[in-house]
Amino acid sequence: MTKKEIIEKVIVPIENAGFKAFFVGGCVRDKLMGVEPHDFDICTDAAPKELHKIFNHFSEQKSEEFGVTMPIIDGELFEIATMRKDITKGRHPKIEFTRNIEEDALRRDFTVNALYEDKDGNIIDPTKKGVKDIKSKTLRFVGSARDRILEDPLRIFRYVRFISQKGFSYINSDRITIGNLVNETGSFHLFEDVSRERQLKELIGIFGGKYFSSKIITELMEPFGINDVIDLHCILEDMKECTQNPKWHSEGSVVNDFGEYIRYGTVFEHTLLVVDKMIEQEHDWLDILAAILHDVGKYTAGIEQGCKPGCEWPITKGHDIIGAPIAYDFCKKLGMSNSDSELIRWLVANHMNAHNISKTKSKCKIWKLLSSKEFDRLLKLSIADSNGSIHTAPNEYLDLCELIKLPEYAPLVKKEMPVPLVTGTDLIAEFDLVPNPNFKKALEVGYIMQIDQNSSKKEILSNIRNLAKEKH
């Protein structure tokens, strides 16, 4: 329903029954910020039993004990919250219904959300700070920040999301309060009742915010315990331990008056730059997450190749392959879908292939990369990775953006690859083989022969027969 229809079919009937009803929260805030609201929350001083006398059809969801009544009006489900007040403090406070709008406002998280609008468009600001804070773009807790967070620790995530999405600035005293509370309580204990699903929903909003930057990771998410509880803290700490060769990554390095390096830059410093360079492009939350995790394998790669933390700089060859499953596992722990987790894994696994594509001899491997439906994301990551690196040596290869303009590459971008000439069915029919794990490798080799050498089906079958046999 439109706002006008909601007024006519929801608010007016409530008022005609002798009660008050208001639009509340985000829709009022967004209107004052010049943003067109899409969702309209409604509150009233009518209790659920009183709303049942006004409307005829209701959802069977058991929400009324929490003060939310769900009438079905013209086939559409509405959530109408009865105004409430807390009668105890802390997590899961006891509540009771109230007809006092000021008491209801005290339960809300931020002053910019504690705003009400009547059917005539008049704004009610019970805290006397909401409208002013919107004008100054200041995010402020209603009452005590500590009390609001202890009622629902997810509000820490929401606090960061509002800064990232709406561009609000924070009050330093609130920032200190949150940091102190996290230190006193411990992040894992504080967030223990907050589900992964709720955390992920807020993280998507944080990473996808218009005003997101690397500073949000370091100045808010880290001291607020968010990085810790989502397992990002350990990843970032490993990145801080992993120095880099200034030939390719001098960002963060320090040189003395004699031209000698007295400090080498780290993967962490590079990663923050890549995040900010990704923000300069059109992006979404998955692009930001890929930027954060693209070099997640460097620390482990260095350790596996015999380099100890604190050495001049580790050799991190193969960090893309090592990092891909680390990134995938991180995404799954966040509660991300299989498809989104696989996308991040693929981007991490292929970000070096994108840089080194001109060194690749196989047309099949090049075509497979360029034809991917996610190539645009890989291109953005490649651009951010390049722009987030400061070289002391000249680039040996063309930038990917320039490379894909060349005649040998341009026709392959997003062009569908041909159907394989040889399939597992052919191996079974031609050679009476039993399907086994070697089929996959054999078919991969056969497809490369088809694309790179223009081999016929007969030639491919002849070459991969022994490779497809099961080893005993």
Short mmCIF file of C-alpha atoms in Angstrom, two decimals:
data_model
loop_
_atom_site.label_atom_id
_atom_site.label_comp_id
_atom_site.label_asym_id
_atom_site.label_seq_id
_atom_site.Cartn_x
_atom_site.Cartn_y
_atom_site.Cartn_z
CA MET A 1 0.00 0.00 0.00
CA THR A 2 1.00 3.60 -0.51
CA LYS A 3 1.44 5.89 2.47
CA LYS A 4 -1.89 7.53 1.67
CA GLU A 5 -3.64 4.15 1.60
CA ILE A 6 -2.06 3.16 4.92
CA ILE A 7 -3.38 6.35 6.48
CA GLU A 8 -6.88 5.66 5.17
CA LYS A 9 -7.06 1.94 5.93
CA VAL A 10 -4.90 1.58 9.05
CA ILE A 11 -4.34 4.83 10.92
CA VAL A 12 -7.74 6.47 10.45
CA PRO A 13 -9.70 3.39 11.65
CA ILE A 14 -7.53 3.27 14.79
CA GLU A 15 -8.11 6.96 15.46
CA ASN A 16 -11.85 6.64 14.78
CA ALA A 17 -11.92 4.06 17.59
CA GLY A 18 -10.55 6.65 20.00
CA PHE A 19 -6.83 5.79 19.92
CA LYS A 20 -3.69 7.37 18.49
CA ALA A 21 -1.52 5.95 15.72
CA PHE A 22 1.72 7.15 14.16
CA PHE A 23 4.30 6.34 11.56
CA VAL A 24 7.51 5.70 13.48
CA GLY A 25 11.22 5.10 13.06
CA GLY A 26 12.98 4.67 9.75
CA CYS A 27 10.24 5.96 7.47
CA VAL A 28 10.10 9.24 9.41
CA ARG A 29 13.88 9.50 9.55
CA ASP A 30 14.26 8.86 5.82
CA LYS A 31 11.58 11.42 4.96
CA LEU A 32 13.50 14.08 6.90
CA MET A 33 16.70 13.03 5.15
CA GLY A 34 15.10 13.43 1.74
CA VAL A 35 15.00 9.68 1.07
CA GLU A 36 11.81 8.06 -0.23
CA PRO A 37 10.66 5.51 2.39
CA HIS A 38 9.64 2.05 1.18
CA ASP A 39 8.61 0.48 4.49
CA PHE A 40 6.26 2.09 6.95
CA ASP A 41 6.29 1.09 10.62
CA ILE A 42 3.23 1.96 12.67
CA CYS A 43 2.77 2.29 16.42
CA THR A 44 -0.34 2.97 18.47
CA ASP A 45 -1.51 3.36 22.03
CA ALA A 46 -4.20 0.73 21.37
CA ALA A 47 -3.48 -2.65 22.97
CA PRO A 48 -3.65 -5.82 20.83
CA LYS A 49 -7.07 -6.77 22.24
CA GLU A 50 -8.33 -3.31 21.26
CA LEU A 51 -6.96 -3.65 17.74
CA HIS A 52 -8.90 -6.89 17.39
CA LYS A 53 -12.08 -4.85 17.76
CA ILE A 54 -11.01 -2.54 14.91
CA PHE A 55 -9.80 -5.02 12.26
CA ASN A 56 -11.31 -8.31 11.16
CA HIS A 57 -8.56 -10.62 9.89
CA PHE A 58 -5.23 -11.39 11.54
CA SER A 59 -2.09 -13.41 11.05
CA GLU A 60 -1.79 -16.55 13.15
CA GLN A 61 1.76 -15.66 14.15
CA LYS A 62 2.08 -15.38 17.92
CA SER A 63 3.49 -11.89 18.19
CA GLU A 64 0.90 -10.13 20.32
CA GLU A 65 2.52 -11.11 23.60
CA PHE A 66 5.39 -8.89 22.43
CA GLY A 67 2.98 -6.09 21.59
CA VAL A 68 2.92 -6.56 17.81
CA THR A 69 -0.49 -7.11 16.22
CA MET A 70 -0.67 -8.30 12.61
CA PRO A 71 -3.94 -7.49 10.88
CA ILE A 72 -4.47 -8.49 7.25
CA ILE A 73 -5.98 -5.59 5.33
CA ASP A 74 -6.88 -5.94 1.65
CA GLY A 75 -4.74 -9.06 1.52
CA GLU A 76 -1.67 -7.29 2.93
CA LEU A 77 -0.08 -8.08 6.30
CA PHE A 78 0.67 -5.14 8.61
CA GLU A 79 2.68 -5.04 11.82
CA ILE A 80 1.26 -2.58 14.33
CA ALA A 81 3.30 -2.12 17.49
CA THR A 82 1.59 -1.11 20.69
CA MET A 83 3.63 1.54 22.47
CA ARG A 84 5.63 0.08 25.33
CA LYS A 85 7.86 1.01 28.23
CA ASP A 86 10.57 -0.96 29.99
CA ILE A 87 9.98 -1.75 33.63
CA THR A 88 13.35 -3.51 34.13
CA LYS A 89 16.81 -2.90 32.65
CA GLY A 90 19.32 -5.14 30.92
CA ARG A 91 19.01 -7.87 28.34
CA HIS A 92 15.40 -8.96 27.67
CA PRO A 93 13.83 -6.30 29.91
CA LYS A 94 10.25 -6.73 31.09
CA ILE A 95 7.85 -4.40 29.36
CA GLU A 96 4.32 -3.17 29.68
CA PHE A 97 2.06 -1.23 27.35
CA THR A 98 1.85 2.54 27.62
CA ARG A 99 -0.19 5.36 26.15
CA ASN A 100 2.72 7.75 26.67
CA ILE A 101 4.71 8.46 23.51
CA GLU A 102 7.69 9.77 25.52
CA GLU A 103 7.97 6.45 27.36
CA ASP A 104 7.82 4.55 24.08
CA ALA A 105 10.59 6.73 22.63
CA LEU A 106 12.90 5.86 25.51
CA ARG A 107 12.90 2.21 24.37
CA ARG A 108 14.23 3.00 20.90
CA ASP A 109 17.87 2.71 19.90
CA PHE A 110 18.89 6.06 18.37
CA THR A 111 17.39 9.54 18.55
CA VAL A 112 17.05 9.63 14.76
CA ASN A 113 14.80 6.55 15.00
CA ALA A 114 12.74 7.86 17.93
CA LEU A 115 10.63 10.06 15.66
CA TYR A 116 6.90 9.86 15.07
CA GLU A 117 4.65 11.30 12.35
CA ASP A 118 0.89 11.67 12.54
CA LYS A 119 -1.49 11.29 9.62
CA ASP A 120 -1.30 15.02 8.86
CA GLY A 121 2.49 14.95 8.48
CA ASN A 122 3.33 16.55 11.82
CA ILE A 123 6.64 15.30 13.32
CA ILE A 124 6.79 14.44 17.02
CA ASP A 125 10.29 14.35 18.52
CA PRO A 126 9.95 13.15 22.14
CA THR A 127 13.71 13.15 22.85
CA LYS A 128 14.04 16.73 21.50
CA LYS A 129 17.22 15.58 19.73
CA GLY A 130 16.11 13.45 16.77
CA VAL A 131 15.40 16.21 14.24
CA LYS A 132 18.50 18.14 15.28
CA ASP A 133 20.67 15.00 14.97
CA ILE A 134 19.32 14.31 11.50
CA LYS A 135 20.21 17.84 10.41
CA SER A 136 23.73 17.49 11.81
CA LYS A 137 23.97 13.82 10.69
CA THR A 138 24.90 12.74 14.22
CA LEU A 139 24.19 9.24 15.53
CA ARG A 140 23.24 9.31 19.19
CA PHE A 141 21.80 6.63 21.47
CA VAL A 142 18.54 7.37 23.23
CA GLY A 143 19.48 7.90 26.86
CA SER A 144 22.34 5.71 28.04
CA ALA A 145 24.37 4.00 25.30
CA ARG A 146 25.33 1.31 27.80
CA ASP A 147 21.68 0.56 28.69
CA ARG A 148 20.57 0.46 25.06
CA ILE A 149 23.35 -1.99 24.15
CA LEU A 150 22.78 -4.27 27.11
CA GLU A 151 19.12 -4.50 26.07
CA ASP A 152 20.21 -5.72 22.64
CA PRO A 153 23.95 -6.04 21.80
CA LEU A 154 23.09 -6.22 18.09
CA ARG A 155 22.68 -2.45 18.38
CA ILE A 156 26.48 -2.24 18.16
CA PHE A 157 26.27 -3.73 14.67
CA ARG A 158 23.34 -1.42 13.87
CA TYR A 159 25.35 1.57 15.11
CA VAL A 160 28.13 0.81 12.64
CA ARG A 161 25.63 0.07 9.85
CA PHE A 162 23.95 3.46 10.25
CA ILE A 163 27.33 5.18 10.00
CA SER A 164 28.18 3.15 6.89
CA GLN A 165 24.81 3.47 5.17
CA LYS A 166 23.65 6.95 6.16
CA GLY A 167 26.94 8.77 6.62
CA PHE A 168 26.23 9.71 10.25
CA SER A 169 29.11 10.81 12.41
CA TYR A 170 29.47 9.34 15.89
CA ILE A 171 29.75 10.97 19.28
CA ASN A 172 33.14 10.12 20.75
CA SER A 173 31.71 9.49 24.23
CA ASP A 174 29.40 6.82 22.76
CA ARG A 175 32.35 5.27 20.93
CA ILE A 176 34.30 5.12 24.19
CA THR A 177 31.31 3.67 26.05
CA ILE A 178 30.94 0.87 23.50
CA GLY A 179 34.65 0.07 23.58
CA ASN A 180 34.70 -0.02 27.37
CA LEU A 181 31.62 -2.25 27.50
CA VAL A 182 33.17 -4.70 25.03
CA ASN A 183 36.41 -4.78 27.04
CA GLU A 184 34.57 -5.34 30.33
CA THR A 185 32.19 -7.99 29.04
CA GLY A 186 34.22 -9.68 26.32
CA SER A 187 32.95 -9.67 22.75
CA PHE A 188 32.01 -13.35 22.66
CA HIS A 189 30.02 -13.10 25.89
CA LEU A 190 28.36 -9.85 24.85
CA PHE A 191 27.19 -11.21 21.50
CA GLU A 192 26.51 -14.79 22.60
CA ASP A 193 22.74 -14.43 22.22
CA VAL A 194 22.97 -12.65 18.85
CA SER A 195 22.44 -15.17 16.07
CA ARG A 196 24.74 -15.46 13.07
CA GLU A 197 21.76 -14.63 10.86
CA ARG A 198 21.19 -11.29 12.57
CA GLN A 199 24.92 -10.52 12.55
CA LEU A 200 25.20 -11.30 8.84
CA LYS A 201 22.21 -9.13 7.95
CA GLU A 202 23.87 -6.17 9.66
CA LEU A 203 27.28 -6.95 8.13
CA ILE A 204 25.77 -6.92 4.65
CA GLY A 205 24.49 -3.44 5.44
CA ILE A 206 27.87 -2.36 6.83
CA PHE A 207 29.96 -3.63 3.91
CA GLY A 208 27.38 -2.45 1.38
CA GLY A 209 27.01 1.04 2.87
CA LYS A 210 27.49 4.08 0.67
CA TYR A 211 29.87 5.57 3.24
CA PHE A 212 31.82 2.42 4.10
CA SER A 213 35.60 2.76 4.24
CA SER A 214 38.58 0.94 5.68
CA LYS A 215 38.41 3.28 8.69
CA ILE A 216 35.15 1.63 9.71
CA ILE A 217 37.04 -1.68 9.96
CA THR A 218 39.81 -0.24 12.12
CA GLU A 219 38.12 2.56 14.09
CA LEU A 220 34.71 0.99 14.77
CA MET A 221 34.46 -2.73 13.98
CA GLU A 222 37.74 -3.56 15.73
CA PRO A 223 37.31 -1.70 19.05
CA PHE A 224 33.61 -2.66 19.14
CA GLY A 225 34.48 -6.38 19.11
CA ILE A 226 32.77 -7.02 15.77
CA ASN A 227 35.96 -8.20 14.08
CA ASP A 228 36.57 -10.54 16.99
CA VAL A 229 33.13 -12.15 17.06
CA ILE A 230 33.04 -12.69 13.27
CA ASP A 231 36.58 -14.17 13.29
CA LEU A 232 38.03 -11.30 11.22
CA HIS A 233 40.36 -10.11 13.97
CA CYS A 234 42.74 -13.08 13.71
CA ILE A 235 42.87 -12.75 9.93
CA LEU A 236 43.79 -9.07 10.17
CA GLU A 237 46.40 -9.76 12.86
CA ASP A 238 48.10 -12.30 10.57
CA MET A 239 48.07 -9.69 7.80
CA LYS A 240 49.82 -7.25 10.14
CA GLU A 241 52.54 -9.86 10.75
CA CYS A 242 53.11 -10.45 7.04
CA THR A 243 55.49 -7.92 5.46
CA GLN A 244 55.78 -7.50 1.70
CA ASN A 245 58.47 -7.03 -0.92
CA PRO A 246 58.68 -3.27 -1.59
CA LYS A 247 59.42 -4.04 -5.21
CA TRP A 248 55.70 -4.71 -5.62
CA HIS A 249 54.24 -3.40 -2.35
CA SER A 250 55.98 -0.40 -0.84
CA GLU A 251 52.76 0.92 0.72
CA GLY A 252 53.40 1.30 4.44
CA SER A 253 57.18 0.96 4.12
CA VAL A 254 59.61 3.53 5.57
CA VAL A 255 63.01 4.47 4.12
CA ASN A 256 65.76 6.33 6.02
CA ASP A 257 67.92 9.15 4.69
CA PHE A 258 70.31 6.63 3.15
CA GLY A 259 67.60 4.91 1.12
CA GLU A 260 67.54 1.89 3.42
CA TYR A 261 64.28 0.27 4.47
CA ILE A 262 63.74 0.59 8.19
CA ARG A 263 60.19 -0.76 7.95
CA TYR A 264 58.45 -2.89 5.36
CA GLY A 265 54.77 -2.46 4.60
CA THR A 266 52.34 -5.23 5.49
CA VAL A 267 49.53 -7.14 3.84
CA PHE A 268 47.20 -5.38 6.30
CA GLU A 269 48.14 -1.92 5.03
CA HIS A 270 47.80 -3.09 1.44
CA THR A 271 44.39 -4.64 2.16
CA LEU A 272 43.01 -1.42 3.64
CA LEU A 273 44.13 0.45 0.53
CA VAL A 274 42.48 -2.15 -1.70
CA VAL A 275 39.21 -1.76 0.22
CA ASP A 276 39.27 2.00 -0.31
CA LYS A 277 40.12 1.59 -3.99
CA MET A 278 37.20 -0.82 -4.37
CA ILE A 279 34.93 1.83 -2.87
CA GLU A 280 35.91 4.21 -5.67
CA GLN A 281 34.25 1.83 -8.15
CA GLU A 282 30.64 0.75 -8.40
CA HIS A 283 30.43 -2.11 -5.93
CA ASP A 284 28.33 -4.10 -3.49
CA TRP A 285 29.02 -5.82 -0.17
CA LEU A 286 30.43 -8.93 -1.84
CA ASP A 287 33.02 -6.84 -3.69
CA ILE A 288 34.09 -5.27 -0.39
CA LEU A 289 34.37 -8.68 1.27
CA ALA A 290 36.47 -9.94 -1.65
CA ALA A 291 38.77 -6.94 -1.24
CA ILE A 292 39.18 -7.68 2.47
CA LEU A 293 39.94 -11.36 1.88
CA HIS A 294 41.82 -11.36 -1.43
CA ASP A 295 45.26 -11.78 0.19
CA VAL A 296 44.08 -13.86 3.16
CA GLY A 297 46.44 -16.68 2.15
CA LYS A 298 49.71 -14.72 2.22
CA TYR A 299 50.55 -15.33 5.87
CA THR A 300 49.97 -19.08 5.58
CA ALA A 301 51.81 -19.22 2.25
CA GLY A 302 54.83 -17.58 3.84
CA ILE A 303 54.80 -20.00 6.79
CA GLU A 304 54.46 -23.02 4.49
CA GLN A 305 57.46 -21.86 2.47
CA GLY A 306 59.66 -21.62 5.54
CA CYS A 307 59.41 -17.91 6.31
CA LYS A 308 58.98 -16.88 9.90
CA PRO A 309 56.93 -13.85 10.97
CA GLY A 310 59.24 -10.85 11.30
CA CYS A 311 61.65 -11.89 8.56
CA GLU A 312 62.54 -9.37 5.84
CA TRP A 313 59.51 -10.43 3.83
CA PRO A 314 58.05 -13.84 3.17
CA ILE A 315 57.71 -15.58 -0.15
CA THR A 316 53.98 -15.89 -0.71
CA LYS A 317 53.84 -17.83 -3.94
CA GLY A 318 50.52 -19.65 -4.28
CA HIS A 319 48.77 -17.44 -1.73
CA ASP A 320 45.75 -17.22 -4.02
CA ILE A 321 45.27 -21.02 -4.02
CA ILE A 322 46.00 -21.27 -0.30
CA GLY A 323 43.72 -18.35 0.51
CA ALA A 324 40.67 -19.54 -1.44
CA PRO A 325 39.53 -22.25 1.04
CA ILE A 326 40.37 -19.96 3.98
CA ALA A 327 38.08 -17.30 2.50
CA TYR A 328 35.36 -19.88 1.81
CA ASP A 329 35.44 -21.19 5.38
CA PHE A 330 35.28 -17.65 6.75
CA CYS A 331 32.19 -16.90 4.64
CA LYS A 332 30.44 -20.09 5.72
CA LYS A 333 31.10 -19.29 9.39
CA LEU A 334 29.41 -15.95 8.81
CA GLY A 335 26.35 -17.87 7.66
CA MET A 336 26.64 -16.85 4.01
CA SER A 337 24.94 -18.91 1.33
CA ASN A 338 26.89 -21.57 -0.58
CA SER A 339 26.70 -19.51 -3.78
CA ASP A 340 28.00 -16.29 -2.18
CA SER A 341 30.73 -18.19 -0.32
CA GLU A 342 31.77 -19.92 -3.54
CA LEU A 343 31.88 -16.55 -5.33
CA ILE A 344 34.32 -15.16 -2.75
CA ARG A 345 36.39 -18.35 -2.98
CA TRP A 346 36.54 -18.01 -6.78
CA LEU A 347 37.57 -14.36 -6.66
CA VAL A 348 40.35 -15.04 -4.16
CA ALA A 349 41.53 -18.08 -6.14
CA ASN A 350 41.67 -16.15 -9.42
CA HIS A 351 42.83 -12.67 -8.50
CA MET A 352 46.44 -13.52 -9.37
CA ASN A 353 45.37 -15.23 -12.59
CA ALA A 354 43.75 -11.93 -13.54
CA HIS A 355 47.03 -10.08 -12.95
CA ASN A 356 49.12 -12.70 -14.76
CA ILE A 357 46.82 -13.46 -17.66
CA SER A 358 49.35 -12.29 -20.25
CA LYS A 359 51.80 -14.96 -18.96
CA THR A 360 49.24 -17.70 -19.49
CA LYS A 361 49.95 -19.75 -22.60
CA SER A 362 46.70 -21.72 -22.65
CA LYS A 363 43.87 -20.08 -24.58
CA CYS A 364 41.49 -22.43 -22.76
CA LYS A 365 42.51 -21.14 -19.34
CA ILE A 366 42.34 -17.53 -20.52
CA TRP A 367 38.95 -18.03 -22.13
CA LYS A 368 37.59 -19.79 -19.06
CA LEU A 369 38.55 -16.80 -16.92
CA LEU A 370 37.31 -14.10 -19.30
CA SER A 371 34.03 -15.86 -20.06
CA SER A 372 33.02 -16.21 -16.42
CA LYS A 373 29.71 -14.57 -15.51
CA GLU A 374 31.59 -13.04 -12.56
CA PHE A 375 34.39 -11.57 -14.68
CA ASP A 376 33.20 -8.01 -13.95
CA ARG A 377 33.71 -8.62 -10.25
CA LEU A 378 37.16 -10.07 -10.87
CA LEU A 379 38.03 -7.06 -13.01
CA LYS A 380 36.99 -4.69 -10.21
CA LEU A 381 39.06 -6.65 -7.71
CA SER A 382 42.03 -6.56 -10.05
CA ILE A 383 41.72 -2.79 -10.48
CA ALA A 384 41.44 -2.24 -6.73
CA ASP A 385 44.37 -4.59 -6.06
CA SER A 386 46.56 -2.77 -8.59
CA ASN A 387 45.57 0.70 -7.43
CA GLY A 388 46.10 -0.35 -3.81
CA SER A 389 49.72 -1.28 -4.55
CA ILE A 390 52.67 1.10 -4.75
CA HIS A 391 55.49 -0.33 -6.88
CA THR A 392 59.17 0.57 -6.74
CA ALA A 393 59.68 -1.49 -9.91
CA PRO A 394 57.91 -0.94 -13.25
CA ASN A 395 55.03 -3.24 -14.15
CA GLU A 396 56.16 -6.09 -16.36
CA TYR A 397 52.71 -6.77 -17.79
CA LEU A 398 49.80 -4.82 -19.14
CA ASP A 399 47.03 -3.81 -16.78
CA LEU A 400 44.03 -6.12 -17.12
CA CYS A 401 41.81 -3.25 -18.27
CA GLU A 402 44.19 -2.57 -21.14
CA LEU A 403 44.84 -6.22 -21.84
CA ILE A 404 41.22 -7.11 -22.52
CA LYS A 405 41.07 -4.42 -25.19
CA LEU A 406 43.67 -6.28 -27.31
CA PRO A 407 42.34 -8.27 -30.30
CA GLU A 408 43.48 -11.65 -28.92
CA TYR A 409 41.58 -11.12 -25.66
CA ALA A 410 38.63 -8.83 -26.36
CA PRO A 411 36.56 -11.42 -28.33
CA LEU A 412 36.75 -13.85 -25.36
CA VAL A 413 35.29 -11.55 -22.71
CA LYS A 414 31.96 -13.00 -21.61
CA LYS A 415 31.82 -15.15 -24.75
CA GLU A 416 30.40 -18.59 -24.06
CA MET A 417 32.90 -21.39 -24.41
CA PRO A 418 32.19 -24.27 -26.83
CA VAL A 419 30.59 -27.51 -25.72
CA PRO A 420 33.18 -30.21 -24.90
CA LEU A 421 33.71 -32.72 -27.73
CA VAL A 422 34.38 -35.52 -25.24
CA THR A 423 32.27 -36.34 -22.17
CA GLY A 424 32.30 -39.04 -19.53
CA THR A 425 29.69 -40.92 -21.56
CA ASP A 426 32.20 -41.11 -24.45
CA LEU A 427 34.87 -42.58 -22.16
CA ILE A 428 32.46 -45.26 -20.98
CA ALA A 429 31.19 -46.08 -24.49
CA GLU A 430 34.54 -46.05 -26.31
CA PHE A 431 36.74 -47.78 -23.76
CA ASP A 432 34.28 -49.62 -21.51
CA LEU A 433 35.67 -47.72 -18.53
CA VAL A 434 33.99 -47.52 -15.15
CA PRO A 435 33.46 -43.91 -13.92
CA ASN A 436 36.17 -42.99 -11.41
CA PRO A 437 37.88 -39.91 -9.94
CA ASN A 438 40.34 -39.79 -12.86
CA PHE A 439 37.55 -38.94 -15.31
CA LYS A 440 37.50 -35.31 -14.20
CA LYS A 441 41.21 -34.71 -14.81
CA ALA A 442 41.11 -36.57 -18.11
CA LEU A 443 38.17 -34.51 -19.37
CA GLU A 444 39.90 -31.29 -18.30
CA VAL A 445 42.98 -32.26 -20.31
CA GLY A 446 40.78 -33.19 -23.24
CA TYR A 447 38.98 -29.86 -23.20
CA ILE A 448 42.29 -27.97 -23.11
CA MET A 449 43.38 -29.97 -26.18
CA GLN A 450 40.12 -29.06 -27.91
CA ILE A 451 40.56 -25.30 -27.32
CA ASP A 452 44.34 -24.89 -27.45
CA GLN A 453 45.22 -27.38 -30.17
CA ASN A 454 41.92 -27.59 -32.05
CA SER A 455 42.13 -31.37 -31.59
CA SER A 456 39.44 -33.65 -32.98
CA LYS A 457 37.30 -35.91 -30.82
CA LYS A 458 39.29 -38.94 -32.01
CA GLU A 459 42.62 -37.29 -31.10
CA ILE A 460 41.35 -36.30 -27.67
CA LEU A 461 40.03 -39.79 -26.87
CA SER A 462 43.31 -41.34 -27.92
CA ASN A 463 45.32 -39.03 -25.67
CA ILE A 464 43.23 -39.18 -22.51
CA ARG A 465 42.37 -42.91 -22.49
CA ASN A 466 45.16 -43.96 -20.13
CA LEU A 467 44.65 -40.87 -17.97
CA ALA A 468 41.00 -41.83 -17.43
CA LYS A 469 41.73 -45.35 -16.28
CA GLU A 470 41.27 -46.10 -12.61
CA LYS A 471 44.60 -46.71 -10.89
CA HIS A 472 44.89 -49.91 -8.84
#
